[in-house]
Amino acid sequence: MVDCRNLLGIFIRNKYRLNRSVLSLIQTEGSIEKRGTTMKYYLQHGLWLGWALFIFIPISPVGATEIPEVEALFQESLQSDDFEKNKSNLEKIIDLAPDSAYGHFSKGWFWAQEENYPMAVEEYQIALQIRPQFGEARNNLASAYFHLGNWSESVREYEEVLRQYPEWSETHLNLGSAYYMAGRPFASVQAWEKALDLNPEIFIAHYYLGLIFDKLGRKAEARLHYKQFLAADKDKEEFSDYIEHASQRQTDLWVEQAHDQT
């Protein structure tokens, strides 16, 4: 049986989507990552395997204004597919406005690339002191806490993000992973189901739900979600491990259910 701890998680690191999504099959303890192709995926914290496509909704500055050039660089990074250019944009932001909310966000992102999550936490916290409604910074803060194993702090910050931006489907996905690691499986189910309600394209949520229902002994529901995950349009090479596991468990559960009925 695949260790759920290593299959549930966050996706932050090289892909913090400036807003809330991520892609990368990098597995760290308690997390899954999948490198994305746009800065949206690279910058977020998001925590999820975000391949969901949705329109980014710019946040409204609260309590702080940015230099126009800095604002332009930040917004450009949200829309661009060029990772190196976007990385360069963040470096420029640090040079131009190191003490701004975007400057501290950018420094936090680079610390996260180095897996120095304590320093990333400090930078994101400063960004939030400057701009309390900076959802991307709070999302990344929650992810940094997740990587540090601070599940309760991760849950708290994800919940706060969703109080401000309840439509962020990937944050619901990430919150579900934090709930799971905090020992709250039923809250995980609710969060992952909400993510799917908001964005049916987040097919990894079906895999997660299959895992947790499997763990809870709810075989019919586990089979259903494994089936929906397997039916989703995805990169078979990148998701080969997930596909293999879901296929095997779907077969095993079918046999177990048949045996239970005899």
Short mmCIF file of C-alpha atoms in Angstrom, two decimals:
data_model
loop_
_atom_site.label_atom_id
_atom_site.label_comp_id
_atom_site.label_asym_id
_atom_site.label_seq_id
_atom_site.Cartn_x
_atom_site.Cartn_y
_atom_site.Cartn_z
CA MET A 1 0.00 0.00 0.00
CA VAL A 2 1.38 3.39 -0.93
CA ASP A 3 2.19 5.57 2.05
CA CYS A 4 -0.52 8.23 2.05
CA ARG A 5 1.78 10.58 3.94
CA ASN A 6 4.05 10.77 0.92
CA LEU A 7 1.22 11.11 -1.56
CA LEU A 8 -0.81 13.80 0.11
CA GLY A 9 0.50 17.21 0.34
CA ILE A 10 1.54 20.47 -0.94
CA PHE A 11 3.11 21.62 -3.91
CA ILE A 12 5.23 24.57 -3.24
CA ARG A 13 8.82 25.03 -3.90
CA ASN A 14 9.75 25.62 -7.46
CA LYS A 15 6.35 26.50 -8.39
CA TYR A 16 4.54 28.70 -6.11
CA ARG A 17 1.83 29.99 -8.27
CA LEU A 18 1.69 33.63 -7.45
CA ASN A 19 -1.80 32.83 -6.78
CA ARG A 20 -2.60 29.43 -5.78
CA SER A 21 -1.60 26.45 -7.79
CA VAL A 22 1.27 24.17 -8.51
CA LEU A 23 2.50 21.24 -10.50
CA SER A 24 5.30 18.83 -9.89
CA LEU A 25 5.84 15.30 -8.94
CA ILE A 26 8.53 16.20 -6.48
CA GLN A 27 7.74 14.29 -3.35
CA THR A 28 9.01 15.62 -0.09
CA GLU A 29 7.91 14.36 3.28
CA GLY A 30 4.21 14.81 3.40
CA SER A 31 4.06 16.68 0.15
CA ILE A 32 3.73 16.29 -3.54
CA GLU A 33 4.88 18.76 -6.09
CA LYS A 34 4.66 18.99 -9.79
CA ARG A 35 6.56 21.64 -11.62
CA GLY A 36 4.36 23.88 -13.60
CA THR A 37 5.03 25.70 -16.81
CA THR A 38 3.94 29.18 -15.80
CA MET A 39 4.85 31.47 -12.97
CA LYS A 40 1.35 31.02 -11.71
CA TYR A 41 2.35 27.47 -10.90
CA TYR A 42 5.85 28.32 -9.78
CA LEU A 43 4.94 31.03 -7.40
CA GLN A 44 2.00 30.13 -5.42
CA HIS A 45 2.25 28.26 -2.60
CA GLY A 46 -0.25 26.55 -3.25
CA LEU A 47 -0.18 23.37 -2.24
CA TRP A 48 -1.58 21.48 -4.77
CA LEU A 49 -0.75 19.65 -7.90
CA GLY A 50 -2.33 22.50 -9.66
CA TRP A 51 -2.98 21.88 -13.25
CA ALA A 52 -6.33 23.42 -13.00
CA LEU A 53 -6.73 26.23 -15.45
CA PHE A 54 -8.51 29.26 -14.15
CA ILE A 55 -8.33 32.98 -14.53
CA PHE A 56 -6.16 34.78 -12.04
CA ILE A 57 -8.02 37.49 -10.19
CA PRO A 58 -5.63 40.30 -9.21
CA ILE A 59 -5.80 41.24 -5.57
CA SER A 60 -6.53 44.76 -4.47
CA PRO A 61 -3.71 46.44 -2.58
CA VAL A 62 -4.67 47.01 1.04
CA GLY A 63 -2.73 49.40 3.23
CA ALA A 64 0.19 49.67 0.82
CA THR A 65 0.98 50.75 -2.70
CA GLU A 66 3.72 49.49 -4.97
CA ILE A 67 6.04 51.31 -7.34
CA PRO A 68 4.37 51.08 -10.77
CA GLU A 69 7.34 49.23 -12.25
CA VAL A 70 7.29 46.71 -9.41
CA GLU A 71 3.55 46.20 -9.78
CA ALA A 72 4.03 45.66 -13.52
CA LEU A 73 6.79 43.08 -12.96
CA PHE A 74 4.67 41.21 -10.45
CA GLN A 75 1.60 41.16 -12.69
CA GLU A 76 3.70 40.12 -15.69
CA SER A 77 4.97 37.15 -13.73
CA LEU A 78 1.40 36.03 -13.16
CA GLN A 79 0.75 35.79 -16.86
CA SER A 80 4.04 34.59 -18.33
CA ASP A 81 5.05 31.06 -19.28
CA ASP A 82 8.79 31.84 -19.14
CA PHE A 83 10.11 30.64 -15.77
CA GLU A 84 13.58 32.16 -16.13
CA LYS A 85 12.12 35.51 -17.10
CA ASN A 86 9.72 35.39 -14.18
CA LYS A 87 12.53 34.47 -11.82
CA SER A 88 14.43 37.46 -13.18
CA ASN A 89 11.36 39.63 -12.55
CA LEU A 90 11.36 38.65 -8.90
CA GLU A 91 15.06 39.47 -8.65
CA LYS A 92 14.32 42.90 -10.16
CA ILE A 93 11.53 43.43 -7.64
CA ILE A 94 13.98 42.74 -4.81
CA ASP A 95 16.47 45.23 -6.31
CA LEU A 96 13.83 47.92 -6.86
CA ALA A 97 11.75 47.57 -3.72
CA PRO A 98 13.31 45.15 -1.22
CA ASP A 99 11.20 46.46 1.66
CA SER A 100 7.86 46.35 -0.16
CA ALA A 101 5.27 43.59 0.20
CA TYR A 102 6.26 42.22 -3.21
CA GLY A 103 9.93 42.49 -2.28
CA HIS A 104 9.50 40.41 0.86
CA PHE A 105 7.26 37.97 -1.01
CA SER A 106 9.99 37.54 -3.64
CA LYS A 107 12.66 36.99 -1.00
CA GLY A 108 10.43 34.41 0.67
CA TRP A 109 10.01 32.61 -2.61
CA PHE A 110 13.77 32.41 -3.16
CA TRP A 111 14.31 31.14 0.38
CA ALA A 112 11.74 28.45 -0.33
CA GLN A 113 13.68 27.43 -3.44
CA GLU A 114 16.61 26.79 -1.10
CA GLU A 115 14.28 24.83 1.20
CA ASN A 116 15.04 27.33 3.94
CA TYR A 117 11.44 27.45 5.10
CA PRO A 118 12.06 29.28 8.41
CA MET A 119 13.48 32.23 6.47
CA ALA A 120 10.65 31.97 3.94
CA VAL A 121 8.17 32.17 6.81
CA GLU A 122 9.81 35.36 8.10
CA GLU A 123 9.66 37.05 4.70
CA TYR A 124 6.04 36.10 4.05
CA GLN A 125 5.07 37.34 7.50
CA ILE A 126 6.67 40.71 6.80
CA ALA A 127 4.88 40.89 3.44
CA LEU A 128 1.61 40.30 5.28
CA GLN A 129 2.37 42.98 7.85
CA ILE A 130 2.69 45.43 4.98
CA ARG A 131 -0.29 44.09 3.05
CA PRO A 132 -2.65 42.01 5.25
CA GLN A 133 -4.86 40.99 2.32
CA PHE A 134 -1.92 39.63 0.29
CA GLY A 135 -3.47 36.22 -0.37
CA GLU A 136 -0.54 34.87 -2.38
CA ALA A 137 1.86 35.59 0.48
CA ARG A 138 -0.44 33.95 3.02
CA ASN A 139 -0.86 30.96 0.73
CA ASN A 140 2.90 30.55 0.48
CA LEU A 141 3.22 31.03 4.23
CA ALA A 142 0.80 28.15 4.76
CA SER A 143 2.87 26.00 2.41
CA ALA A 144 6.09 26.86 4.20
CA TYR A 145 4.51 25.84 7.50
CA PHE A 146 3.40 22.61 5.85
CA HIS A 147 6.96 21.81 4.77
CA LEU A 148 8.11 22.49 8.31
CA GLY A 149 5.55 20.01 9.65
CA ASN A 150 3.62 22.74 11.46
CA TRP A 151 0.23 21.37 10.50
CA SER A 152 -1.90 23.53 12.79
CA GLU A 153 -0.23 26.74 11.56
CA SER A 154 -0.62 25.57 7.97
CA VAL A 155 -4.31 24.88 8.52
CA ARG A 156 -4.82 28.25 10.19
CA GLU A 157 -3.23 30.18 7.35
CA TYR A 158 -5.04 28.26 4.61
CA GLU A 159 -8.32 28.84 6.40
CA GLU A 160 -7.55 32.56 6.57
CA VAL A 161 -6.78 32.65 2.85
CA LEU A 162 -10.16 31.08 2.16
CA ARG A 163 -11.96 33.55 4.40
CA GLN A 164 -10.60 36.25 2.11
CA TYR A 165 -10.73 34.32 -1.18
CA PRO A 166 -13.25 31.46 -0.87
CA GLU A 167 -13.16 30.82 -4.62
CA TRP A 168 -9.51 29.70 -4.66
CA SER A 169 -10.05 26.03 -5.45
CA GLU A 170 -6.40 24.99 -5.16
CA THR A 171 -6.26 26.42 -1.66
CA HIS A 172 -9.16 24.17 -0.68
CA LEU A 173 -7.13 21.30 -2.09
CA ASN A 174 -4.08 22.30 -0.10
CA LEU A 175 -6.11 22.83 3.04
CA GLY A 176 -7.38 19.28 2.67
CA SER A 177 -3.80 18.02 2.67
CA ALA A 178 -3.00 20.07 5.78
CA TYR A 179 -6.10 18.71 7.50
CA TYR A 180 -5.01 15.19 6.64
CA MET A 181 -1.55 15.68 8.11
CA ALA A 182 -3.13 17.24 11.21
CA GLY A 183 -5.16 14.05 11.74
CA ARG A 184 -8.49 15.41 10.51
CA PRO A 185 -9.48 13.04 7.67
CA PHE A 186 -13.14 14.02 7.53
CA ALA A 187 -12.23 17.70 7.22
CA SER A 188 -9.89 16.65 4.40
CA VAL A 189 -12.77 15.03 2.56
CA GLN A 190 -14.86 18.19 2.83
CA ALA A 191 -12.01 20.38 1.59
CA TRP A 192 -11.20 18.15 -1.39
CA GLU A 193 -14.85 17.85 -2.34
CA LYS A 194 -15.14 21.64 -2.17
CA ALA A 195 -12.11 21.98 -4.44
CA LEU A 196 -13.81 19.74 -7.00
CA ASP A 197 -17.08 21.65 -6.68
CA LEU A 198 -15.25 24.86 -7.51
CA ASN A 199 -13.06 23.37 -10.21
CA PRO A 200 -13.79 19.88 -11.61
CA GLU A 201 -10.48 20.10 -13.52
CA ILE A 202 -8.53 19.42 -10.32
CA PHE A 203 -8.42 15.70 -11.00
CA ILE A 204 -5.76 14.99 -8.38
CA ALA A 205 -8.47 15.59 -5.78
CA HIS A 206 -10.15 12.41 -7.00
CA TYR A 207 -6.95 10.52 -6.30
CA TYR A 208 -6.71 12.01 -2.83
CA LEU A 209 -10.33 11.15 -2.10
CA GLY A 210 -9.71 7.63 -3.35
CA LEU A 211 -6.79 7.33 -0.95
CA ILE A 212 -8.66 8.59 2.07
CA PHE A 213 -11.85 6.63 1.44
CA ASP A 214 -9.65 3.58 0.90
CA LYS A 215 -8.00 4.25 4.26
CA LEU A 216 -11.41 4.73 5.92
CA GLY A 217 -12.71 1.45 4.52
CA ARG A 218 -15.32 3.15 2.32
CA LYS A 219 -14.58 0.91 -0.62
CA ALA A 220 -17.31 1.92 -3.06
CA GLU A 221 -16.44 5.61 -2.72
CA ALA A 222 -12.74 4.86 -3.04
CA ARG A 223 -13.31 2.92 -6.25
CA LEU A 224 -15.45 5.71 -7.67
CA HIS A 225 -12.81 8.36 -7.10
CA TYR A 226 -9.97 6.17 -8.35
CA LYS A 227 -12.06 5.59 -11.48
CA GLN A 228 -12.64 9.32 -11.97
CA PHE A 229 -8.95 10.03 -11.50
CA LEU A 230 -8.00 7.38 -14.04
CA ALA A 231 -10.54 8.72 -16.54
CA ALA A 232 -9.23 12.29 -16.34
CA ASP A 233 -7.14 13.75 -19.12
CA LYS A 234 -3.57 13.89 -17.82
CA ASP A 235 0.06 13.27 -18.70
CA LYS A 236 0.39 9.51 -18.33
CA GLU A 237 4.15 9.64 -18.01
CA GLU A 238 4.21 12.29 -15.31
CA PHE A 239 1.46 10.58 -13.35
CA SER A 240 2.54 7.01 -13.95
CA ASP A 241 3.02 6.21 -10.26
CA TYR A 242 -0.41 7.55 -9.37
CA ILE A 243 -2.03 5.77 -12.28
CA GLU A 244 -0.37 2.49 -11.35
CA HIS A 245 -1.43 2.75 -7.73
CA ALA A 246 -5.00 3.84 -8.50
CA SER A 247 -5.39 1.05 -11.06
CA GLN A 248 -4.11 -1.58 -8.64
CA ARG A 249 -6.27 -0.38 -5.77
CA GLN A 250 -9.34 -0.18 -7.97
CA THR A 251 -8.84 -3.82 -8.93
CA ASP A 252 -8.08 -4.88 -5.36
CA LEU A 253 -11.17 -3.11 -4.05
CA TRP A 254 -13.36 -4.74 -6.69
CA VAL A 255 -12.08 -8.15 -5.58
CA GLU A 256 -12.55 -7.27 -1.91
CA GLN A 257 -16.09 -6.05 -2.48
CA ALA A 258 -16.95 -9.17 -4.46
CA HIS A 259 -15.54 -11.31 -1.65
CA ASP A 260 -17.53 -9.35 0.94
CA GLN A 261 -20.74 -10.08 -0.94
CA THR A 262 -20.18 -13.84 -1.03
#
